[in-house]
CSV table of C-alpha atoms in Angstrom, one decimal:
chain,number,residue,atom,x,y,z
A,1,LYS,CA,2.4,3.6,4.5
A,2,ASP,CA,-0.1,0.9,4.2
A,3,LEU,CA,1.4,0.0,7.8
A,4,ALA,CA,-0.1,-0.2,10.9
A,5,VAL,CA,3.8,-1.6,12.5
A,6,SER,CA,6.3,-0.2,10.2
A,7,ASP,CA,8.7,-1.4,12.1
A,8,MET,CA,9.5,-5.5,10.7
A,9,TYR,CA,11.2,-6.7,14.5
A,10,THR,CA,7.9,-5.6,15.7
A,11,GLN,CA,5.6,-7.1,12.6
A,12,TYR,CA,7.3,-10.4,12.9
A,13,LYS,CA,7.2,-10.7,17.0
A,14,MET,CA,3.0,-10.0,15.9
A,15,LEU,CA,3.1,-12.6,13.7
A,16,PHE,CA,4.9,-15.1,15.8
A,17,ASP,CA,2.3,-14.2,19.0
A,18,PHE,CA,-0.7,-14.8,16.7
A,19,MET,CA,1.0,-18.2,15.9
A,20,ASP,CA,1.1,-19.1,19.6
A,21,ALA,CA,-2.9,-18.8,19.2
A,22,ILE,CA,-3.4,-21.8,16.8
A,23,PRO,CA,-4.3,-24.5,18.6
A,24,ASP,CA,-1.8,-28.3,17.9
A,25,TYR,CA,-3.4,-29.9,15.5
A,26,ILE,CA,-3.6,-27.0,12.9
A,27,HIS,CA,0.2,-27.3,11.3
A,28,VAL,CA,1.1,-23.6,9.3
A,29,PHE,CA,3.4,-22.9,7.6
A,30,ILE,CA,5.6,-20.1,6.8
A,31,MET,CA,7.0,-19.4,4.1
A,32,PRO,CA,8.9,-15.8,3.2
A,33,GLY,CA,8.0,-13.5,0.1
A,34,ASN,CA,8.9,-10.7,-1.5
A,35,HIS,CA,8.0,-8.2,1.4
A,36,ASP,CA,10.3,-10.7,3.7
A,37,ALA,CA,13.8,-10.0,5.5
A,38,VAL,CA,15.0,-12.3,3.1
A,39,GLN,CA,17.2,-12.3,0.0
A,40,ARG,CA,14.6,-11.6,-3.0
A,41,ALA,CA,16.6,-13.8,-5.6
A,42,GLU,CA,14.6,-17.0,-5.4
A,43,PRO,CA,14.6,-19.5,-4.1
A,44,GLN,CA,14.4,-18.4,-0.6
A,45,PRO,CA,15.6,-19.0,2.4
A,46,PRO,CA,13.2,-19.8,5.9
A,47,LEU,CA,12.9,-16.9,7.4
A,48,PRO,CA,16.4,-16.8,9.9
A,49,GLN,CA,16.6,-17.1,13.1
A,50,GLU,CA,16.8,-13.8,14.1
A,51,LEU,CA,13.3,-12.6,13.2
A,52,ILE,CA,11.9,-16.3,14.7
A,53,GLY,CA,13.7,-15.2,17.8
A,54,ASP,CA,12.8,-18.6,21.0
A,55,PHE,CA,9.0,-18.7,19.5
A,56,LYS,CA,8.8,-22.3,19.0
A,57,LYS,CA,6.2,-25.0,18.5
A,58,ASP,CA,6.1,-28.1,16.6
A,59,ASN,CA,3.2,-27.2,14.4
A,60,VAL,CA,4.1,-23.8,13.1
A,61,HIS,CA,6.6,-25.4,10.3
A,62,ILE,CA,9.1,-22.2,9.2
A,63,VAL,CA,10.7,-22.9,5.4
A,64,SER,CA,12.6,-22.4,2.6
A,65,ASN,CA,10.5,-20.6,-0.5
A,66,PRO,CA,9.3,-22.5,-2.8
A,67,THR,CA,9.0,-25.9,-1.0
A,68,TYR,CA,7.9,-29.9,-1.0
A,69,MET,CA,6.1,-30.8,1.7
A,70,ASN,CA,3.0,-34.6,2.0
A,71,LEU,CA,0.8,-33.2,4.2
A,72,HIS,CA,-1.5,-36.4,4.2
A,73,SER,CA,0.0,-38.6,1.9
A,74,LEU,CA,0.5,-35.5,-0.6
A,75,ASP,CA,2.9,-33.3,-2.5
A,76,VAL,CA,2.6,-30.0,-1.9
A,77,LEU,CA,4.0,-27.6,-3.5
A,78,GLY,CA,4.0,-24.3,-2.5
A,79,TYR,CA,6.1,-21.2,-4.3
A,80,HIS,CA,5.0,-17.7,-3.3
A,81,GLY,CA,4.1,-16.1,-6.8
A,82,THR,CA,6.5,-13.9,-7.5
A,83,SER,CA,6.4,-15.4,-10.7
A,84,LEU,CA,3.3,-15.0,-11.5
A,85,ASP,CA,3.4,-11.4,-12.5
A,86,SER,CA,5.6,-12.1,-15.5
A,87,ILE,CA,4.2,-14.9,-16.8
A,88,ILE,CA,1.0,-12.7,-16.6
A,89,SER,CA,2.7,-9.6,-18.4
A,90,SER,CA,4.3,-11.5,-21.2
A,91,ILE,CA,1.5,-15.0,-22.2
A,92,PRO,CA,-1.3,-13.4,-23.3
A,93,ASN,CA,-4.5,-13.8,-21.7
A,94,ASN,CA,-3.7,-14.0,-18.4
A,95,SER,CA,-3.9,-11.6,-15.3
A,96,TYR,CA,-4.3,-11.0,-11.9
A,97,ALA,CA,-8.0,-10.8,-11.6
A,98,VAL,CA,-7.1,-15.0,-12.9
A,99,PRO,CA,-4.7,-16.1,-11.5
A,100,GLU,CA,-5.1,-20.1,-11.6
A,101,LYS,CA,-4.4,-19.4,-15.1
A,102,ALA,CA,-1.3,-18.2,-14.8
A,103,MET,CA,-0.3,-20.9,-12.3
A,104,MET,CA,-1.7,-23.5,-14.6
A,105,GLU,CA,1.1,-21.9,-16.9
A,106,LEU,CA,4.0,-23.1,-14.8
A,107,LEU,CA,2.5,-26.5,-14.5
A,108,LYS,CA,3.2,-26.5,-18.2
A,109,ARG,CA,6.5,-25.9,-18.9
A,110,ARG,CA,7.6,-27.1,-15.4
A,111,HIS,CA,9.2,-24.0,-14.3
A,112,LEU,CA,8.2,-21.2,-10.7
A,113,SER,CA,9.9,-18.7,-13.1
A,114,PRO,CA,10.2,-19.9,-16.6
A,115,ILE,CA,10.8,-16.3,-18.7
A,116,TYR,CA,14.2,-15.3,-18.2
A,117,GLY,CA,14.8,-12.1,-16.3
A,118,GLY,CA,11.2,-11.5,-15.0
A,119,ASN,CA,12.0,-13.0,-11.9
A,120,ILE,CA,15.3,-12.9,-9.5
A,121,ILE,CA,16.4,-15.9,-9.5
A,122,VAL,CA,19.8,-17.4,-7.1
A,123,PRO,CA,22.6,-18.3,-9.4
A,124,SER,CA,23.1,-21.9,-9.7
A,125,LYS,CA,24.4,-24.7,-11.1
A,126,ASN,CA,20.9,-27.1,-10.2
A,127,ASP,CA,18.1,-25.4,-11.4
A,128,ASN,CA,16.1,-25.3,-8.1
A,129,LEU,CA,12.8,-23.3,-9.8
A,130,VAL,CA,12.7,-26.6,-12.2
A,131,MET,CA,9.4,-29.0,-10.1
A,132,ASP,CA,11.2,-32.2,-10.3
A,133,THR,CA,8.3,-33.7,-8.6
A,134,ILE,CA,4.6,-32.7,-9.9
A,135,PRO,CA,2.1,-32.0,-6.5
A,136,ASP,CA,-0.3,-33.2,-6.2
A,137,ILE,CA,-1.6,-29.3,-5.4
A,138,LEU,CA,0.6,-25.8,-6.4
A,139,HIS,CA,-0.2,-23.2,-3.4
A,140,MET,CA,1.1,-19.7,-3.9
A,141,GLY,CA,-0.1,-16.3,-3.3
A,142,HIS,CA,1.3,-13.4,-4.2
A,143,ILE,CA,-1.4,-12.0,-6.4
A,144,HIS,CA,-3.6,-11.4,-3.0
A,145,LYS,CA,-6.4,-12.4,-5.3
A,146,ASN,CA,-8.4,-16.4,-4.9
A,147,GLY,CA,-8.3,-19.1,-7.5
A,148,MET,CA,-9.6,-22.1,-8.0
A,149,THR,CA,-8.9,-25.1,-10.8
A,150,LYS,CA,-7.2,-28.2,-11.3
A,151,TYR,CA,-4.9,-29.1,-14.5
A,152,HIS,CA,-4.2,-32.8,-15.2
A,153,GLY,CA,-4.4,-34.2,-11.9
A,154,VAL,CA,-3.3,-31.1,-10.3
A,155,THR,CA,-5.6,-28.6,-7.5
A,156,ILE,CA,-3.9,-25.7,-7.7
A,157,VAL,CA,-4.9,-22.6,-5.3
A,158,ASN,CA,-3.9,-19.0,-5.0
A,159,SER,CA,-5.1,-18.7,-1.6
A,160,GLY,CA,-5.9,-14.4,-1.4
A,161,THR,CA,-4.7,-11.8,1.3
A,162,TRP,CA,-5.6,-11.1,4.8
A,163,GLN,CA,-4.7,-7.5,4.1
A,164,GLY,CA,-7.6,-5.0,1.9
A,165,ARG,CA,-7.4,-3.5,-0.8
A,166,THR,CA,-4.0,-0.6,-0.8
A,167,ASP,CA,-3.3,2.4,-2.8
A,168,PHE,CA,-0.9,0.6,-4.7
A,169,GLN,CA,-3.5,-1.4,-6.0
A,170,VAL,CA,-6.2,0.6,-6.8
A,171,ARG,CA,-3.5,2.7,-9.1
A,172,GLN,CA,-3.2,-0.9,-11.1
A,173,GLY,CA,-6.5,-2.1,-10.8
A,174,HIS,CA,-5.7,-4.6,-8.4
A,175,ILE,CA,-9.1,-6.7,-6.5
A,176,PRO,CA,-7.6,-8.0,-4.1
A,177,THR,CA,-9.8,-11.0,-1.6
A,178,PRO,CA,-9.1,-10.6,1.5
A,179,CYS,CA,-10.0,-12.5,4.4
A,180,ILE,CA,-10.9,-15.5,2.5
A,181,MET,CA,-9.3,-18.5,3.1
A,182,PRO,CA,-9.0,-21.8,0.9
A,183,VAL,CA,-9.9,-24.9,2.5
A,184,PHE,CA,-8.8,-28.5,1.2
A,185,ARG,CA,-10.0,-31.6,1.2
A,186,ALA,CA,-8.3,-34.6,1.2
A,187,LYS,CA,-11.0,-37.1,1.1
A,188,ASP,CA,-12.1,-36.0,-2.3
A,189,TYR,CA,-9.9,-33.1,-3.4
A,190,SER,CA,-12.1,-30.1,-3.8
A,191,VAL,CA,-12.1,-26.9,-2.8
A,192,THR,CA,-13.7,-24.7,-0.8
A,193,SER,CA,-13.9,-21.5,1.1
A,194,ILE,CA,-14.3,-20.0,4.7
A,195,ASP,CA,-15.1,-16.3,4.2
A,196,PHE,CA,-13.8,-14.2,7.4
A,197,ASN,CA,-16.0,-11.3,6.0
A,198,ARG,CA,-19.7,-11.9,7.5
């Protein structure tokens, strides 16, 4: 009921129409999450070709969840962040209001989904959610709430959302931060934000 467009294929077509408008000098990474048309179990594969269609731009990268990226010599670990729900509900003093604290808990444990049964995981011989490489930047979303901090040299960024507060979020007590885009400055490792609400 909160969707302006309910057809999945039309939604992805609109997404890629927006991506066409992004200038070539800006790189975009599209990573699936719990609302995308891929398997729910993590790690999640990139969006399938049937949803991408004929779209192709060298500056738009369709990646898996999670994914490691090297940007301007910085190691960036991107993860949608579904396991933040189990961290927040299981570890005292964590809340949806401060997502960066829950992200610190994942870094402490060197695992993206450390609570058994808290998240659907693909059965595999290898645990693909272990942080073998500690990133320079850990970036997540899922919570729809901006949060930024540093932990032992790692810059932690949880980006908000472009969607306003939904009825579901009201019932859950979530207060999102829509249309505020975090900006990481590689020259001094600072994180600022641009407020598109203005």
